[in-house]
């Protein structure tokens, strides 16, 4: 279920982006192995579309990663995941002050194809087992 949005400046080539999303996927999947449905969206912003502290076009741009994940994984798994993601973004963009926000969701507030995940008892059991 992890769904992430990486907001970054433009300018990184597609090869480096492929490497980046693979490392992010691997880190997310290690922390959140069930189910294998991880989505990562790269949102690139030109500097004239980014404001930092009220200044349009201020440099260097500081990347942000927002990821929606299920509740229940262990804190050490989160720490390991965040270190790997931070390193991958730092290697790709070489920018300071990379921030990540984890939005954790219980299964009763997430739907897939119009059905609450909490209504699928097998999924609830499988996820509980995967994260314990």
CSV table of C-alpha atoms in Angstrom, one decimal:
chain,number,residue,atom,x,y,z
A,1,UNK,CA,0.0,0.0,0.0
A,2,UNK,CA,2.8,2.6,0.4
A,3,UNK,CA,2.1,5.5,-1.9
A,4,UNK,CA,4.8,8.2,-2.0
A,5,UNK,CA,5.2,11.6,-3.5
A,6,UNK,CA,8.8,12.9,-3.8
A,7,UNK,CA,8.8,16.6,-4.5
A,8,UNK,CA,12.2,17.7,-6.0
A,9,UNK,CA,13.7,20.2,-8.4
A,10,UNK,CA,14.0,19.4,-12.1
A,11,UNK,CA,17.3,18.3,-13.7
A,12,UNK,CA,18.0,14.7,-12.8
A,13,UNK,CA,18.3,12.3,-15.7
A,14,UNK,CA,16.0,9.3,-16.2
A,15,UNK,CA,18.7,6.7,-15.4
A,16,UNK,CA,19.3,8.3,-12.0
A,17,UNK,CA,15.5,8.5,-11.4
A,18,UNK,CA,15.2,4.7,-12.1
A,19,UNK,CA,17.9,4.0,-9.6
A,20,UNK,CA,16.3,6.3,-7.1
A,21,UNK,CA,12.8,4.8,-7.3
A,22,UNK,CA,14.3,1.3,-7.1
A,23,UNK,CA,16.1,2.1,-3.8
A,24,UNK,CA,13.0,3.8,-2.4
A,25,UNK,CA,10.8,0.9,-3.4
A,26,UNK,CA,13.2,-1.6,-1.8
A,27,UNK,CA,13.3,0.4,1.4
A,28,UNK,CA,9.6,0.8,1.6
A,29,UNK,CA,9.0,-2.9,0.7
A,30,UNK,CA,11.4,-4.0,3.4
A,31,UNK,CA,9.4,-2.0,6.0
A,32,UNK,CA,6.0,-2.6,4.5
A,33,UNK,CA,6.1,-6.0,2.8
A,34,UNK,CA,2.4,-6.6,2.4
A,35,UNK,CA,0.9,-6.2,0.0
A,36,UNK,CA,3.4,-5.6,-2.9
A,37,UNK,CA,1.6,-2.5,-4.2
A,38,UNK,CA,4.1,0.4,-3.8
A,39,UNK,CA,3.6,3.5,-5.8
A,40,UNK,CA,6.1,6.4,-6.0
A,41,UNK,CA,5.3,9.6,-7.8
A,42,UNK,CA,8.2,12.0,-8.7
A,43,UNK,CA,6.9,15.5,-8.7
A,44,UNK,CA,9.5,17.8,-10.3
A,45,UNK,CA,9.3,21.6,-9.7
A,46,UNK,CA,11.2,24.3,-11.5
A,47,UNK,CA,12.6,26.9,-9.1
A,48,UNK,CA,10.2,29.5,-10.2
A,49,UNK,CA,7.4,27.3,-8.8
A,50,UNK,CA,9.0,26.7,-5.4
A,51,UNK,CA,8.8,29.0,-2.4
A,52,UNK,CA,10.9,28.4,0.7
A,53,UNK,CA,10.3,30.7,3.7
A,54,UNK,CA,8.3,33.1,1.5
A,55,UNK,CA,10.9,33.5,-1.2
A,56,UNK,CA,10.0,32.3,-4.7
A,57,UNK,CA,12.8,30.6,-6.5
A,58,UNK,CA,15.1,30.4,-3.4
A,59,UNK,CA,18.0,28.0,-3.7
A,60,UNK,CA,18.9,25.3,-3.0
A,61,UNK,CA,15.5,23.6,-3.2
A,62,UNK,CA,14.9,21.3,-0.3
A,63,UNK,CA,13.2,18.0,-1.3
A,64,UNK,CA,10.3,16.5,0.6
A,65,UNK,CA,9.0,12.9,0.6
A,66,UNK,CA,5.4,12.3,1.7
A,67,UNK,CA,4.4,8.6,2.0
A,68,UNK,CA,1.1,7.1,3.0
A,69,UNK,CA,1.7,3.7,4.7
A,70,UNK,CA,-0.3,1.3,6.8
A,71,UNK,CA,-0.1,1.3,10.5
A,72,UNK,CA,1.7,-1.4,12.3
A,73,UNK,CA,5.3,-1.7,11.2
A,74,UNK,CA,8.1,-1.6,13.8
A,75,UNK,CA,10.0,1.6,14.7
A,76,UNK,CA,13.3,0.0,13.9
A,77,UNK,CA,12.0,-0.9,10.4
A,78,UNK,CA,11.0,2.8,9.9
A,79,UNK,CA,14.4,4.0,11.0
A,80,UNK,CA,16.2,1.7,8.6
A,81,UNK,CA,13.8,2.6,5.8
A,82,UNK,CA,14.2,6.4,6.3
A,83,UNK,CA,18.0,6.2,6.3
A,84,UNK,CA,18.0,4.3,3.0
A,85,UNK,CA,15.6,6.7,1.4
A,86,UNK,CA,17.5,9.7,2.7
A,87,UNK,CA,20.8,8.4,1.3
A,88,UNK,CA,19.2,7.6,-2.1
A,89,UNK,CA,17.7,11.1,-2.4
A,90,UNK,CA,20.9,12.8,-1.2
A,91,UNK,CA,22.9,10.8,-3.8
A,92,UNK,CA,20.5,11.7,-6.6
A,93,UNK,CA,19.9,15.4,-5.8
A,94,UNK,CA,22.8,16.5,-3.5
A,95,UNK,CA,20.4,18.9,-1.7
A,96,UNK,CA,20.2,19.8,2.0
A,97,UNK,CA,17.4,19.5,4.5
A,98,UNK,CA,15.6,16.5,3.0
A,99,UNK,CA,12.4,16.0,5.0
A,100,UNK,CA,10.1,12.9,5.0
A,101,UNK,CA,6.6,12.7,6.4
A,102,UNK,CA,5.1,9.3,7.2
A,103,UNK,CA,1.3,9.3,7.1
A,104,UNK,CA,0.1,6.1,8.8
A,105,UNK,CA,-3.4,4.9,8.1
A,106,UNK,CA,-5.5,2.2,9.7
A,107,UNK,CA,-7.1,-0.1,7.3
A,108,UNK,CA,-10.6,1.3,8.1
A,109,UNK,CA,-9.7,4.6,6.4
A,110,UNK,CA,-8.3,3.2,3.1
A,111,UNK,CA,-10.2,1.8,0.2
A,112,UNK,CA,-9.1,-0.2,-2.8
A,113,UNK,CA,-11.6,-0.3,-5.7
A,114,UNK,CA,-14.3,1.2,-3.4
A,115,UNK,CA,-14.0,-1.4,-0.6
A,116,UNK,CA,-12.5,-0.7,2.8
A,117,UNK,CA,-9.3,-2.7,3.4
A,118,UNK,CA,-10.5,-3.5,6.9
A,119,UNK,CA,-13.5,-5.4,5.4
A,120,UNK,CA,-11.1,-8.0,3.9
A,121,UNK,CA,-10.3,-10.2,6.9
A,122,UNK,CA,-7.6,-12.2,5.0
A,123,UNK,CA,-5.8,-8.9,4.3
A,124,UNK,CA,-6.1,-7.8,7.9
A,125,UNK,CA,-4.6,-11.1,9.1
A,126,UNK,CA,-1.9,-11.2,6.4
A,127,UNK,CA,-0.8,-7.6,7.2
A,128,UNK,CA,-0.8,-8.2,10.9
A,129,UNK,CA,1.4,-11.2,10.4
A,130,UNK,CA,3.8,-9.4,8.0
A,131,UNK,CA,4.3,-6.5,10.4
A,132,UNK,CA,4.6,-8.4,13.6
